[in-house]
Amino acid sequence: MAINTLATATLFQTNLDKIAIQDATTGWMDANAGQVIYNGGAEVKIPKMSVQGMGDYDRDTGYVQGGVTLEYETRKMTQDRGRKFQLDAMDVNENNFVTTASSVMGMFQREQVIPEIDAYRLSALATQAINYQNGALVEYGYTAAEGTVLRKIKEGIKAVRDHGYNGPLVIHAISDVTMELEIALAGKISAVDFAKGGINTKVPAVDGVPIIETPANRMYTAIKLNDGKTSQQEKGGYEKGDTAKQINFMVMPRTTPIAITKQDKMKIFTPDTNQDADAWKMNYRRFHDIWVLDNRLNSIWVNIKEAKD
């Protein structure tokens, strides 16, 4: 019996979307998109709400009327990325197509898509911090060391708290930082539960703030995205930007980044319908982006390894 390519594509899409959130170190950021309106394609509508402050109560007239403003701002996801893959019909028969295609797409998702999404999000947040008031919440030129790393992290937490953010915070840090921190605390480092994509894990923490260890090659202040077709860019994916610096760690409120990643309807063509070759063809396309509302631009602290130019 011929496989149902529509059902198979839907299954792949559902599983790959779940993997994208669960395996990405920045997957927790997708939780903030709960109130975002998404109807397909590249556009989303982000709610922006503001309320007036308190006024004096009058014993004769009672309460002063307050105002609530709720509006939706339309944003467009700038990251529109994709690839197509072919599996030759002579190498893959119909019975094991699903297994083989699942392996290919799973590897592609974990080794290419997820690292790029992480790197893009973190570099975008770093750029927001660098541009905010001439880098008021950015520190340059620090190399992680046992004797200073705990203080540096506490200073980052304090800087965000001092701007009025008393809710849950999150730290992304490279392994150089987490290693020196573990040595400094000599087994006394605390651990907290951290939920991401429906999965709870134990992660190290400082002052109750979870630390998400993040690969150094996803922690750049800027990245270059290869288009997959221009000379020297055929490999696709991303790489460190020409002027980028290495991020040591970042501190931010859990509610600051609004991140969305959506896969466009996945398409699978059988060898009979594929006009290019006698092969199974899979088209993969993903929209994603990240935003920070204007009133939260002062909530991201970034510690950078290299000195400021």
PDB file of C-alpha atoms in Angstrom:
ATOM      1  CA  MET A   1       0.000   0.000   0.000  1.00  0.00           C
ATOM      2  CA  ALA A   2       1.359   3.422  -0.942  1.00  0.00           C
ATOM      3  CA  ILE A   3       2.284   5.598   1.983  1.00  0.00           C
ATOM      4  CA  ASN A   4       0.172   8.654   2.744  1.00  0.00           C
ATOM      5  CA  THR A   5       2.655  11.444   1.989  1.00  0.00           C
ATOM      6  CA  LEU A   6       0.356  14.122   3.427  1.00  0.00           C
ATOM      7  CA  ALA A   7       0.073  12.327   6.767  1.00  0.00           C
ATOM      8  CA  THR A   8       3.794  11.588   6.771  1.00  0.00           C
ATOM      9  CA  ALA A   9       4.664  15.239   6.113  1.00  0.00           C
ATOM     10  CA  THR A  10       2.317  16.348   8.912  1.00  0.00           C
ATOM     11  CA  LEU A  11       3.908  13.846  11.313  1.00  0.00           C
ATOM     12  CA  PHE A  12       7.415  15.011  10.398  1.00  0.00           C
ATOM     13  CA  GLN A  13       6.398  18.647  10.799  1.00  0.00           C
ATOM     14  CA  THR A  14       4.857  18.093  14.235  1.00  0.00           C
ATOM     15  CA  ASN A  15       7.849  16.146  15.513  1.00  0.00           C
ATOM     16  CA  LEU A  16      10.400  18.578  14.089  1.00  0.00           C
ATOM     17  CA  ASP A  17       8.608  21.558  15.655  1.00  0.00           C
ATOM     18  CA  LYS A  18       8.676  19.778  19.018  1.00  0.00           C
ATOM     19  CA  ILE A  19      12.385  18.967  18.660  1.00  0.00           C
ATOM     20  CA  ALA A  20      13.145  22.578  17.718  1.00  0.00           C
ATOM     21  CA  ILE A  21      11.817  23.807  21.072  1.00  0.00           C
ATOM     22  CA  GLN A  22      13.009  20.950  23.288  1.00  0.00           C
ATOM     23  CA  ASP A  23      16.565  20.671  21.953  1.00  0.00           C
ATOM     24  CA  ALA A  24      17.331  24.358  21.397  1.00  0.00           C
ATOM     25  CA  THR A  25      19.071  25.944  24.387  1.00  0.00           C
ATOM     26  CA  THR A  26      16.829  28.964  23.730  1.00  0.00           C
ATOM     27  CA  GLY A  27      13.682  26.841  23.494  1.00  0.00           C
ATOM     28  CA  TRP A  28      12.337  28.379  26.720  1.00  0.00           C
ATOM     29  CA  MET A  29      11.900  31.684  24.846  1.00  0.00           C
ATOM     30  CA  ASP A  30       9.069  30.241  22.749  1.00  0.00           C
ATOM     31  CA  ALA A  31       6.831  30.151  25.829  1.00  0.00           C
ATOM     32  CA  ASN A  32       6.548  33.959  25.636  1.00  0.00           C
ATOM     33  CA  ALA A  33       4.782  33.696  22.280  1.00  0.00           C
ATOM     34  CA  GLY A  34       1.606  32.406  23.913  1.00  0.00           C
ATOM     35  CA  GLN A  35      -0.361  35.602  23.238  1.00  0.00           C
ATOM     36  CA  VAL A  36       1.116  36.195  19.816  1.00  0.00           C
ATOM     37  CA  ILE A  37      -1.339  35.754  16.946  1.00  0.00           C
ATOM     38  CA  TYR A  38       0.013  33.590  14.134  1.00  0.00           C
ATOM     39  CA  ASN A  39      -2.095  32.601  11.146  1.00  0.00           C
ATOM     40  CA  GLY A  40       0.597  31.133   8.920  1.00  0.00           C
ATOM     41  CA  GLY A  41       3.236  32.699   6.715  1.00  0.00           C
ATOM     42  CA  ALA A  42       5.819  35.143   8.005  1.00  0.00           C
ATOM     43  CA  GLU A  43       3.665  37.714   9.842  1.00  0.00           C
ATOM     44  CA  VAL A  44       2.735  37.706  13.523  1.00  0.00           C
ATOM     45  CA  LYS A  45       0.798  40.122  15.722  1.00  0.00           C
ATOM     46  CA  ILE A  46       2.375  40.894  19.100  1.00  0.00           C
ATOM     47  CA  PRO A  47       0.173  42.333  21.892  1.00  0.00           C
ATOM     48  CA  LYS A  48       1.367  45.517  23.587  1.00  0.00           C
ATOM     49  CA  MET A  49      -0.479  46.585  26.726  1.00  0.00           C
ATOM     50  CA  SER A  50       0.035  49.543  29.049  1.00  0.00           C
ATOM     51  CA  VAL A  51      -1.850  50.800  32.118  1.00  0.00           C
ATOM     52  CA  GLN A  52      -1.800  54.101  33.969  1.00  0.00           C
ATOM     53  CA  GLY A  53      -0.427  54.410  37.498  1.00  0.00           C
ATOM     54  CA  MET A  54      -2.333  54.948  40.730  1.00  0.00           C
ATOM     55  CA  GLY A  55      -4.026  58.216  41.657  1.00  0.00           C
ATOM     56  CA  ASP A  56      -5.389  59.657  44.898  1.00  0.00           C
ATOM     57  CA  TYR A  57      -8.630  58.214  46.211  1.00  0.00           C
ATOM     58  CA  ASP A  58     -11.297  60.852  46.882  1.00  0.00           C
ATOM     59  CA  ARG A  59     -13.823  60.185  49.663  1.00  0.00           C
ATOM     60  CA  ASP A  60     -16.516  62.059  47.749  1.00  0.00           C
ATOM     61  CA  THR A  61     -15.908  61.069  44.125  1.00  0.00           C
ATOM     62  CA  GLY A  62     -14.129  57.787  44.747  1.00  0.00           C
ATOM     63  CA  TYR A  63     -11.625  56.357  42.347  1.00  0.00           C
ATOM     64  CA  VAL A  64      -9.766  58.167  39.585  1.00  0.00           C
ATOM     65  CA  GLN A  65     -10.494  56.550  36.232  1.00  0.00           C
ATOM     66  CA  GLY A  66      -7.538  54.576  34.885  1.00  0.00           C
ATOM     67  CA  GLY A  67      -6.731  53.806  31.293  1.00  0.00           C
ATOM     68  CA  VAL A  68      -5.758  50.519  29.675  1.00  0.00           C
ATOM     69  CA  THR A  69      -4.257  50.442  26.204  1.00  0.00           C
ATOM     70  CA  LEU A  70      -4.091  47.185  24.277  1.00  0.00           C
ATOM     71  CA  GLU A  71      -2.883  47.118  20.709  1.00  0.00           C
ATOM     72  CA  TYR A  72      -1.351  44.547  18.409  1.00  0.00           C
ATOM     73  CA  GLU A  73       1.819  45.323  16.558  1.00  0.00           C
ATOM     74  CA  THR A  74       2.382  43.456  13.295  1.00  0.00           C
ATOM     75  CA  ARG A  75       5.890  42.096  12.901  1.00  0.00           C
ATOM     76  CA  LYS A  76       7.393  40.030  10.124  1.00  0.00           C
ATOM     77  CA  MET A  77       9.690  37.115  10.772  1.00  0.00           C
ATOM     78  CA  THR A  78      12.904  38.038   8.992  1.00  0.00           C
ATOM     79  CA  GLN A  79      14.346  34.529   9.019  1.00  0.00           C
ATOM     80  CA  ASP A  80      12.944  32.555   6.091  1.00  0.00           C
ATOM     81  CA  ARG A  81      15.248  29.565   5.680  1.00  0.00           C
ATOM     82  CA  GLY A  82      14.978  26.171   4.040  1.00  0.00           C
ATOM     83  CA  ARG A  83      16.508  23.259   2.150  1.00  0.00           C
ATOM     84  CA  LYS A  84      15.346  20.434  -0.058  1.00  0.00           C
ATOM     85  CA  PHE A  85      16.610  16.868   0.104  1.00  0.00           C
ATOM     86  CA  GLN A  86      16.365  13.928  -2.271  1.00  0.00           C
ATOM     87  CA  LEU A  87      16.537  10.211  -1.523  1.00  0.00           C
ATOM     88  CA  ASP A  88      17.082   8.118  -4.635  1.00  0.00           C
ATOM     89  CA  ALA A  89      14.334   5.574  -5.263  1.00  0.00           C
ATOM     90  CA  MET A  90      16.902   2.834  -5.897  1.00  0.00           C
ATOM     91  CA  ASP A  91      18.387   3.384  -2.443  1.00  0.00           C
ATOM     92  CA  VAL A  92      15.129   3.802  -0.548  1.00  0.00           C
ATOM     93  CA  ASN A  93      12.094   1.642  -1.197  1.00  0.00           C
ATOM     94  CA  GLU A  94       8.638   2.635  -0.055  1.00  0.00           C
ATOM     95  CA  ASN A  95       8.671   0.453   3.036  1.00  0.00           C
ATOM     96  CA  ASN A  96      11.671   2.071   4.684  1.00  0.00           C
ATOM     97  CA  PHE A  97      11.253   5.610   3.317  1.00  0.00           C
ATOM     98  CA  VAL A  98       9.721   6.896   6.560  1.00  0.00           C
ATOM     99  CA  THR A  99      12.564   5.509   8.678  1.00  0.00           C
ATOM    100  CA  THR A 100      15.283   6.860   6.371  1.00  0.00           C
ATOM    101  CA  ALA A 101      13.628  10.249   5.894  1.00  0.00           C
ATOM    102  CA  SER A 102      13.104  10.543   9.645  1.00  0.00           C
ATOM    103  CA  SER A 103      16.820   9.960  10.226  1.00  0.00           C
ATOM    104  CA  VAL A 104      17.794  12.542   7.609  1.00  0.00           C
ATOM    105  CA  MET A 105      15.425  15.228   8.843  1.00  0.00           C
ATOM    106  CA  GLY A 106      16.237  14.523  12.494  1.00  0.00           C
ATOM    107  CA  MET A 107      19.960  14.961  11.819  1.00  0.00           C
ATOM    108  CA  PHE A 108      19.297  18.123   9.792  1.00  0.00           C
ATOM    109  CA  GLN A 109      17.165  19.543  12.591  1.00  0.00           C
ATOM    110  CA  ARG A 110      19.639  18.823  15.386  1.00  0.00           C
ATOM    111  CA  GLU A 111      22.919  19.590  13.593  1.00  0.00           C
ATOM    112  CA  GLN A 112      21.884  22.525  11.418  1.00  0.00           C
ATOM    113  CA  VAL A 113      18.499  24.090  12.233  1.00  0.00           C
ATOM    114  CA  ILE A 114      18.636  24.196  16.025  1.00  0.00           C
ATOM    115  CA  PRO A 115      22.200  25.607  16.335  1.00  0.00           C
ATOM    116  CA  GLU A 116      21.330  28.323  13.806  1.00  0.00           C
ATOM    117  CA  ILE A 117      18.130  29.300  15.644  1.00  0.00           C
ATOM    118  CA  ASP A 118      20.035  29.493  18.945  1.00  0.00           C
ATOM    119  CA  ALA A 119      22.877  31.532  17.442  1.00  0.00           C
ATOM    120  CA  TYR A 120      20.508  33.921  15.701  1.00  0.00           C
ATOM    121  CA  ARG A 121      18.424  34.537  18.829  1.00  0.00           C
ATOM    122  CA  LEU A 122      21.354  35.090  21.150  1.00  0.00           C
ATOM    123  CA  SER A 123      23.197  37.355  18.723  1.00  0.00           C
ATOM    124  CA  ALA A 124      20.008  39.379  18.198  1.00  0.00           C
ATOM    125  CA  LEU A 125      19.560  39.826  21.951  1.00  0.00           C
ATOM    126  CA  ALA A 126      23.211  40.795  22.344  1.00  0.00           C
ATOM    127  CA  THR A 127      22.799  43.378  19.596  1.00  0.00           C
ATOM    128  CA  GLN A 128      19.780  44.833  21.424  1.00  0.00           C
ATOM    129  CA  ALA A 129      21.882  45.198  24.576  1.00  0.00           C
ATOM    130  CA  ILE A 130      24.866  46.697  22.727  1.00  0.00           C
ATOM    131  CA  ASN A 131      22.638  49.282  21.063  1.00  0.00           C
ATOM    132  CA  TYR A 132      20.779  50.216  24.238  1.00  0.00           C
ATOM    133  CA  GLN A 133      22.105  53.527  25.598  1.00  0.00           C
ATOM    134  CA  ASN A 134      25.503  52.980  24.011  1.00  0.00           C
ATOM    135  CA  GLY A 135      25.969  49.607  25.672  1.00  0.00           C
ATOM    136  CA  ALA A 136      25.052  50.602  29.232  1.00  0.00           C
ATOM    137  CA  LEU A 137      24.332  46.953  30.080  1.00  0.00           C
ATOM    138  CA  VAL A 138      27.366  45.406  28.390  1.00  0.00           C
ATOM    139  CA  GLU A 139      30.743  44.576  29.912  1.00  0.00           C
ATOM    140  CA  TYR A 140      33.778  43.845  27.722  1.00  0.00           C
ATOM    141  CA  GLY A 141      37.158  42.212  28.161  1.00  0.00           C
ATOM    142  CA  TYR A 142      36.508  39.539  30.798  1.00  0.00           C
ATOM    143  CA  THR A 143      38.070  36.076  30.779  1.00  0.00           C
ATOM    144  CA  ALA A 144      36.354  33.615  33.112  1.00  0.00           C
ATOM    145  CA  ALA A 145      38.465  32.750  36.153  1.00  0.00           C
ATOM    146  CA  GLU A 146      37.778  30.834  39.363  1.00  0.00           C
ATOM    147  CA  GLY A 147      38.404  33.808  41.628  1.00  0.00           C
ATOM    148  CA  THR A 148      36.118  36.276  39.834  1.00  0.00           C
ATOM    149  CA  VAL A 149      33.426  34.386  37.933  1.00  0.00           C
ATOM    150  CA  LEU A 150      30.877  34.216  40.759  1.00  0.00           C
ATOM    151  CA  ARG A 151      31.149  37.940  41.401  1.00  0.00           C
ATOM    152  CA  LYS A 152      30.767  38.713  37.688  1.00  0.00           C
ATOM    153  CA  ILE A 153      27.585  36.651  37.446  1.00  0.00           C
ATOM    154  CA  LYS A 154      26.183  38.264  40.596  1.00  0.00           C
ATOM    155  CA  GLU A 155      26.968  41.698  39.158  1.00  0.00           C
ATOM    156  CA  GLY A 156      25.008  40.798  36.028  1.00  0.00           C
ATOM    157  CA  ILE A 157      22.035  39.632  38.082  1.00  0.00           C
ATOM    158  CA  LYS A 158      22.213  42.786  40.196  1.00  0.00           C
ATOM    159  CA  ALA A 159      22.323  45.017  37.092  1.00  0.00           C
ATOM    160  CA  VAL A 160      19.091  43.492  35.763  1.00  0.00           C
ATOM    161  CA  ARG A 161      17.416  43.577  39.195  1.00  0.00           C
ATOM    162  CA  ASP A 162      18.356  47.232  39.631  1.00  0.00           C
ATOM    163  CA  HIS A 163      16.310  48.035  36.533  1.00  0.00           C
ATOM    164  CA  GLY A 164      13.213  46.729  38.286  1.00  0.00           C
ATOM    165  CA  TYR A 165      13.034  43.151  37.072  1.00  0.00           C
ATOM    166  CA  ASN A 166      12.273  41.092  40.165  1.00  0.00           C
ATOM    167  CA  GLY A 167      10.737  38.074  38.435  1.00  0.00           C
ATOM    168  CA  PRO A 168      12.447  34.915  37.195  1.00  0.00           C
ATOM    169  CA  LEU A 169      15.740  35.446  35.351  1.00  0.00           C
ATOM    170  CA  VAL A 170      17.701  33.143  33.027  1.00  0.00           C
ATOM    171  CA  ILE A 171      21.434  33.015  32.281  1.00  0.00           C
ATOM    172  CA  HIS A 172      23.033  31.641  29.117  1.00  0.00           C
ATOM    173  CA  ALA A 173      26.733  30.882  29.626  1.00  0.00           C
ATOM    174  CA  ILE A 174      29.521  29.179  27.700  1.00  0.00           C
ATOM    175  CA  SER A 175      31.320  26.169  29.205  1.00  0.00           C
ATOM    176  CA  ASP A 176      34.393  28.265  30.177  1.00  0.00           C
ATOM    177  CA  VAL A 177      32.151  30.189  32.560  1.00  0.00           C
ATOM    178  CA  THR A 178      30.257  27.224  33.996  1.00  0.00           C
ATOM    179  CA  MET A 179      33.486  25.245  34.507  1.00  0.00           C
ATOM    180  CA  GLU A 180      35.161  28.052  36.444  1.00  0.00           C
ATOM    181  CA  LEU A 181      31.988  28.563  38.460  1.00  0.00           C
ATOM    182  CA  GLU A 182      31.833  24.883  39.420  1.00  0.00           C
ATOM    183  CA  ILE A 183      35.495  24.993  40.472  1.00  0.00           C
ATOM    184  CA  ALA A 184      34.920  28.165  42.478  1.00  0.00           C
ATOM    185  CA  LEU A 185      31.989  26.672  44.356  1.00  0.00           C
ATOM    186  CA  ALA A 186      33.720  23.288  44.792  1.00  0.00           C
ATOM    187  CA  GLY A 187      30.608  21.140  44.566  1.00  0.00           C
ATOM    188  CA  LYS A 188      28.432  23.614  46.461  1.00  0.00           C
ATOM    189  CA  ILE A 189      26.693  25.002  43.401  1.00  0.00           C
ATOM    190  CA  SER A 190      22.929  24.763  43.730  1.00  0.00           C
ATOM    191  CA  ALA A 191      20.573  23.268  41.153  1.00  0.00           C
ATOM    192  CA  VAL A 192      17.043  24.260  40.191  1.00  0.00           C
ATOM    193  CA  ASP A 193      14.304  22.810  38.013  1.00  0.00           C
ATOM    194  CA  PHE A 194      14.080  24.340  34.567  1.00  0.00           C
ATOM    195  CA  ALA A 195      11.166  23.685  32.211  1.00  0.00           C
ATOM    196  CA  LYS A 196      11.490  23.875  28.433  1.00  0.00           C
ATOM    197  CA  GLY A 197       9.116  22.497  25.842  1.00  0.00           C
ATOM    198  CA  GLY A 198       7.294  20.380  28.400  1.00  0.00           C
ATOM    199  CA  ILE A 199      10.485  18.795  29.747  1.00  0.00           C
ATOM    200  CA  ASN A 200      11.855  19.522  33.230  1.00  0.00           C
ATOM    201  CA  THR A 201      15.587  19.295  33.870  1.00  0.00           C
ATOM    202  CA  LYS A 202      17.994  20.167  36.679  1.00  0.00           C
ATOM    203  CA  VAL A 203      20.425  22.973  35.890  1.00  0.00           C
ATOM    204  CA  PRO A 204      22.997  24.851  38.013  1.00  0.00           C
ATOM    205  CA  ALA A 205      21.931  28.160  39.494  1.00  0.00           C
ATOM    206  CA  VAL A 206      23.279  31.266  41.211  1.00  0.00           C
ATOM    207  CA  ASP A 207      20.923  33.077  43.590  1.00  0.00           C
ATOM    208  CA  GLY A 208      18.136  30.893  42.225  1.00  0.00           C
ATOM    209  CA  VAL A 209      18.788  31.990  38.634  1.00  0.00           C
ATOM    210  CA  PRO A 210      19.158  28.970  36.298  1.00  0.00           C
ATOM    211  CA  ILE A 211      22.267  28.815  34.126  1.00  0.00           C
ATOM    212  CA  ILE A 212      21.814  27.256  30.680  1.00  0.00           C
ATOM    213  CA  GLU A 213      25.165  26.041  29.394  1.00  0.00           C
ATOM    214  CA  THR A 214      25.312  27.019  25.722  1.00  0.00           C
ATOM    215  CA  PRO A 215      27.895  26.007  23.097  1.00  0.00           C
ATOM    216  CA  ALA A 216      30.397  28.805  22.484  1.00  0.00           C
ATOM    217  CA  ASN A 217      29.731  28.703  18.734  1.00  0.00           C
ATOM    218  CA  ARG A 218      26.153  29.813  19.409  1.00  0.00           C
ATOM    219  CA  MET A 219      27.220  32.715  21.649  1.00  0.00           C
ATOM    220  CA  TYR A 220      28.413  35.416  19.262  1.00  0.00           C
ATOM    221  CA  THR A 221      27.445  39.075  19.163  1.00  0.00           C
ATOM    222  CA  ALA A 222      26.797  38.698  15.416  1.00  0.00           C
ATOM    223  CA  ILE A 223      26.510  35.867  12.916  1.00  0.00           C
ATOM    224  CA  LYS A 224      26.725  35.520   9.157  1.00  0.00           C
ATOM    225  CA  LEU A 225      23.971  33.514   7.457  1.00  0.00           C
ATOM    226  CA  ASN A 226      25.026  31.624   4.330  1.00  0.00           C
ATOM    227  CA  ASP A 227      22.450  31.625   1.534  1.00  0.00           C
ATOM    228  CA  GLY A 228      23.393  28.132   0.289  1.00  0.00           C
ATOM    229  CA  LYS A 229      23.960  29.153  -3.340  1.00  0.00           C
ATOM    230  CA  THR A 230      26.477  32.001  -3.577  1.00  0.00           C
ATOM    231  CA  SER A 231      30.120  31.025  -4.068  1.00  0.00           C
ATOM    232  CA  GLN A 232      31.727  30.148  -0.716  1.00  0.00           C
ATOM    233  CA  GLN A 233      28.258  29.917   0.864  1.00  0.00           C
ATOM    234  CA  GLU A 234      27.061  26.644  -0.642  1.00  0.00           C
ATOM    235  CA  LYS A 235      27.372  24.871   2.709  1.00  0.00           C
ATOM    236  CA  GLY A 236      24.539  26.987   4.081  1.00  0.00           C
ATOM    237  CA  GLY A 237      24.024  27.421   7.801  1.00  0.00           C
ATOM    238  CA  TYR A 238      25.716  30.158   9.790  1.00  0.00           C
ATOM    239  CA  GLU A 239      29.148  31.198  10.993  1.00  0.00           C
ATOM    240  CA  LYS A 240      30.673  33.792  13.279  1.00  0.00           C
ATOM    241  CA  GLY A 241      30.255  37.312  11.943  1.00  0.00           C
ATOM    242  CA  ASP A 242      33.315  39.164  10.686  1.00  0.00           C
ATOM    243  CA  THR A 243      33.261  41.680  13.552  1.00  0.00           C
ATOM    244  CA  ALA A 244      31.593  39.417  16.114  1.00  0.00           C
ATOM    245  CA  LYS A 245      32.840  38.891  19.646  1.00  0.00           C
ATOM    246  CA  GLN A 246      32.562  35.902  21.965  1.00  0.00           C
ATOM    247  CA  ILE A 247      29.838  36.213  24.612  1.00  0.00           C
ATOM    248  CA  ASN A 248      30.722  34.817  28.042  1.00  0.00           C
ATOM    249  CA  PHE A 249      27.238  34.964  29.519  1.00  0.00           C
ATOM    250  CA  MET A 250      23.931  36.800  29.269  1.00  0.00           C
ATOM    251  CA  VAL A 251      21.375  37.566  31.990  1.00  0.00           C
ATOM    252  CA  MET A 252      17.762  38.405  31.181  1.00  0.00           C
ATOM    253  CA  PRO A 253      14.230  38.111  32.575  1.00  0.00           C
ATOM    254  CA  ARG A 254      12.419  35.009  31.445  1.00  0.00           C
ATOM    255  CA  THR A 255       9.659  37.213  30.006  1.00  0.00           C
ATOM    256  CA  THR A 256      11.904  39.490  27.901  1.00  0.00           C
ATOM    257  CA  PRO A 257      12.498  37.592  24.624  1.00  0.00           C
ATOM    258  CA  ILE A 258       9.498  36.834  22.418  1.00  0.00           C
ATOM    259  CA  ALA A 259      10.620  34.068  20.103  1.00  0.00           C
ATOM    260  CA  ILE A 260       8.732  32.175  17.440  1.00  0.00           C
ATOM    261  CA  THR A 261       9.770  29.324  15.184  1.00  0.00           C
ATOM    262  CA  LYS A 262       7.283  27.869  12.723  1.00  0.00           C
ATOM    263  CA  GLN A 263       7.789  25.334   9.991  1.00  0.00           C
ATOM    264  CA  ASP A 264       5.938  26.009   6.775  1.00  0.00           C
ATOM    265  CA  LYS A 265       3.846  23.137   5.486  1.00  0.00           C
ATOM    266  CA  MET A 266       6.344  20.402   4.745  1.00  0.00           C
ATOM    267  CA  LYS A 267       6.122  18.850   1.283  1.00  0.00           C
ATOM    268  CA  ILE A 268       7.051  15.300   0.292  1.00  0.00           C
ATOM    269  CA  PHE A 269       7.086  14.219  -3.348  1.00  0.00           C
ATOM    270  CA  THR A 270       7.165  10.568  -4.373  1.00  0.00           C
ATOM    271  CA  PRO A 271       9.436   9.364  -7.189  1.00  0.00           C
ATOM    272  CA  ASP A 272       6.339   9.300  -9.443  1.00  0.00           C
ATOM    273  CA  THR A 273       5.503  12.961  -8.820  1.00  0.00           C
ATOM    274  CA  ASN A 274       9.039  14.309  -8.570  1.00  0.00           C
ATOM    275  CA  GLN A 275       9.778  15.893 -11.949  1.00  0.00           C
ATOM    276  CA  ASP A 276      13.492  16.397 -11.279  1.00  0.00           C
ATOM    277  CA  ALA A 277      14.664  12.876 -10.498  1.00  0.00           C
ATOM    278  CA  ASP A 278      13.610   9.321  -9.727  1.00  0.00           C
ATOM    279  CA  ALA A 279      13.772  10.076  -6.034  1.00  0.00           C
ATOM    280  CA  TRP A 280      11.811  11.020  -2.982  1.00  0.00           C
ATOM    281  CA  LYS A 281      12.012  14.779  -2.456  1.00  0.00           C
ATOM    282  CA  MET A 282      11.421  16.665   0.815  1.00  0.00           C
ATOM    283  CA  ASN A 283      11.066  20.429   0.994  1.00  0.00           C
ATOM    284  CA  TYR A 284      11.787  21.987   4.388  1.00  0.00           C
ATOM    285  CA  ARG A 285      11.106  25.644   5.182  1.00  0.00           C
ATOM    286  CA  ARG A 286      11.234  27.394   8.552  1.00  0.00           C
ATOM    287  CA  PHE A 287      10.246  30.888   9.615  1.00  0.00           C
ATOM    288  CA  HIS A 288      11.625  32.208  12.888  1.00  0.00           C
ATOM    289  CA  ASP A 289      12.527  35.419  14.674  1.00  0.00           C
ATOM    290  CA  ILE A 290      12.874  37.054  18.062  1.00  0.00           C
ATOM    291  CA  TRP A 291      11.756  40.410  19.444  1.00  0.00           C
ATOM    292  CA  VAL A 292      12.101  42.491  22.592  1.00  0.00           C
ATOM    293  CA  LEU A 293       9.391  45.013  23.431  1.00  0.00           C
ATOM    294  CA  ASP A 294      10.582  48.617  23.731  1.00  0.00           C
ATOM    295  CA  ASN A 295       9.939  48.774  27.479  1.00  0.00           C
ATOM    296  CA  ARG A 296      12.215  45.776  28.091  1.00  0.00           C
ATOM    297  CA  LEU A 297      15.298  46.845  26.169  1.00  0.00           C
ATOM    298  CA  ASN A 298      16.993  47.672  29.486  1.00  0.00           C
ATOM    299  CA  SER A 299      16.669  44.127  30.824  1.00  0.00           C
ATOM    300  CA  ILE A 300      19.492  42.266  29.045  1.00  0.00           C
ATOM    301  CA  TRP A 301      22.970  42.132  30.580  1.00  0.00           C
ATOM    302  CA  VAL A 302      25.822  40.830  28.387  1.00  0.00           C
ATOM    303  CA  ASN A 303      29.374  39.947  29.424  1.00  0.00           C
ATOM    304  CA  ILE A 304      31.783  39.736  26.462  1.00  0.00           C
ATOM    305  CA  LYS A 305      35.191  38.081  26.368  1.00  0.00           C
ATOM    306  CA  GLU A 306      36.975  40.440  23.973  1.00  0.00           C
ATOM    307  CA  ALA A 307      37.764  44.075  24.671  1.00  0.00           C
ATOM    308  CA  LYS A 308      35.584  46.781  23.172  1.00  0.00           C
ATOM    309  CA  ASP A 309      36.869  48.149  19.860  1.00  0.00           C
TER     310      ASP A 309
END
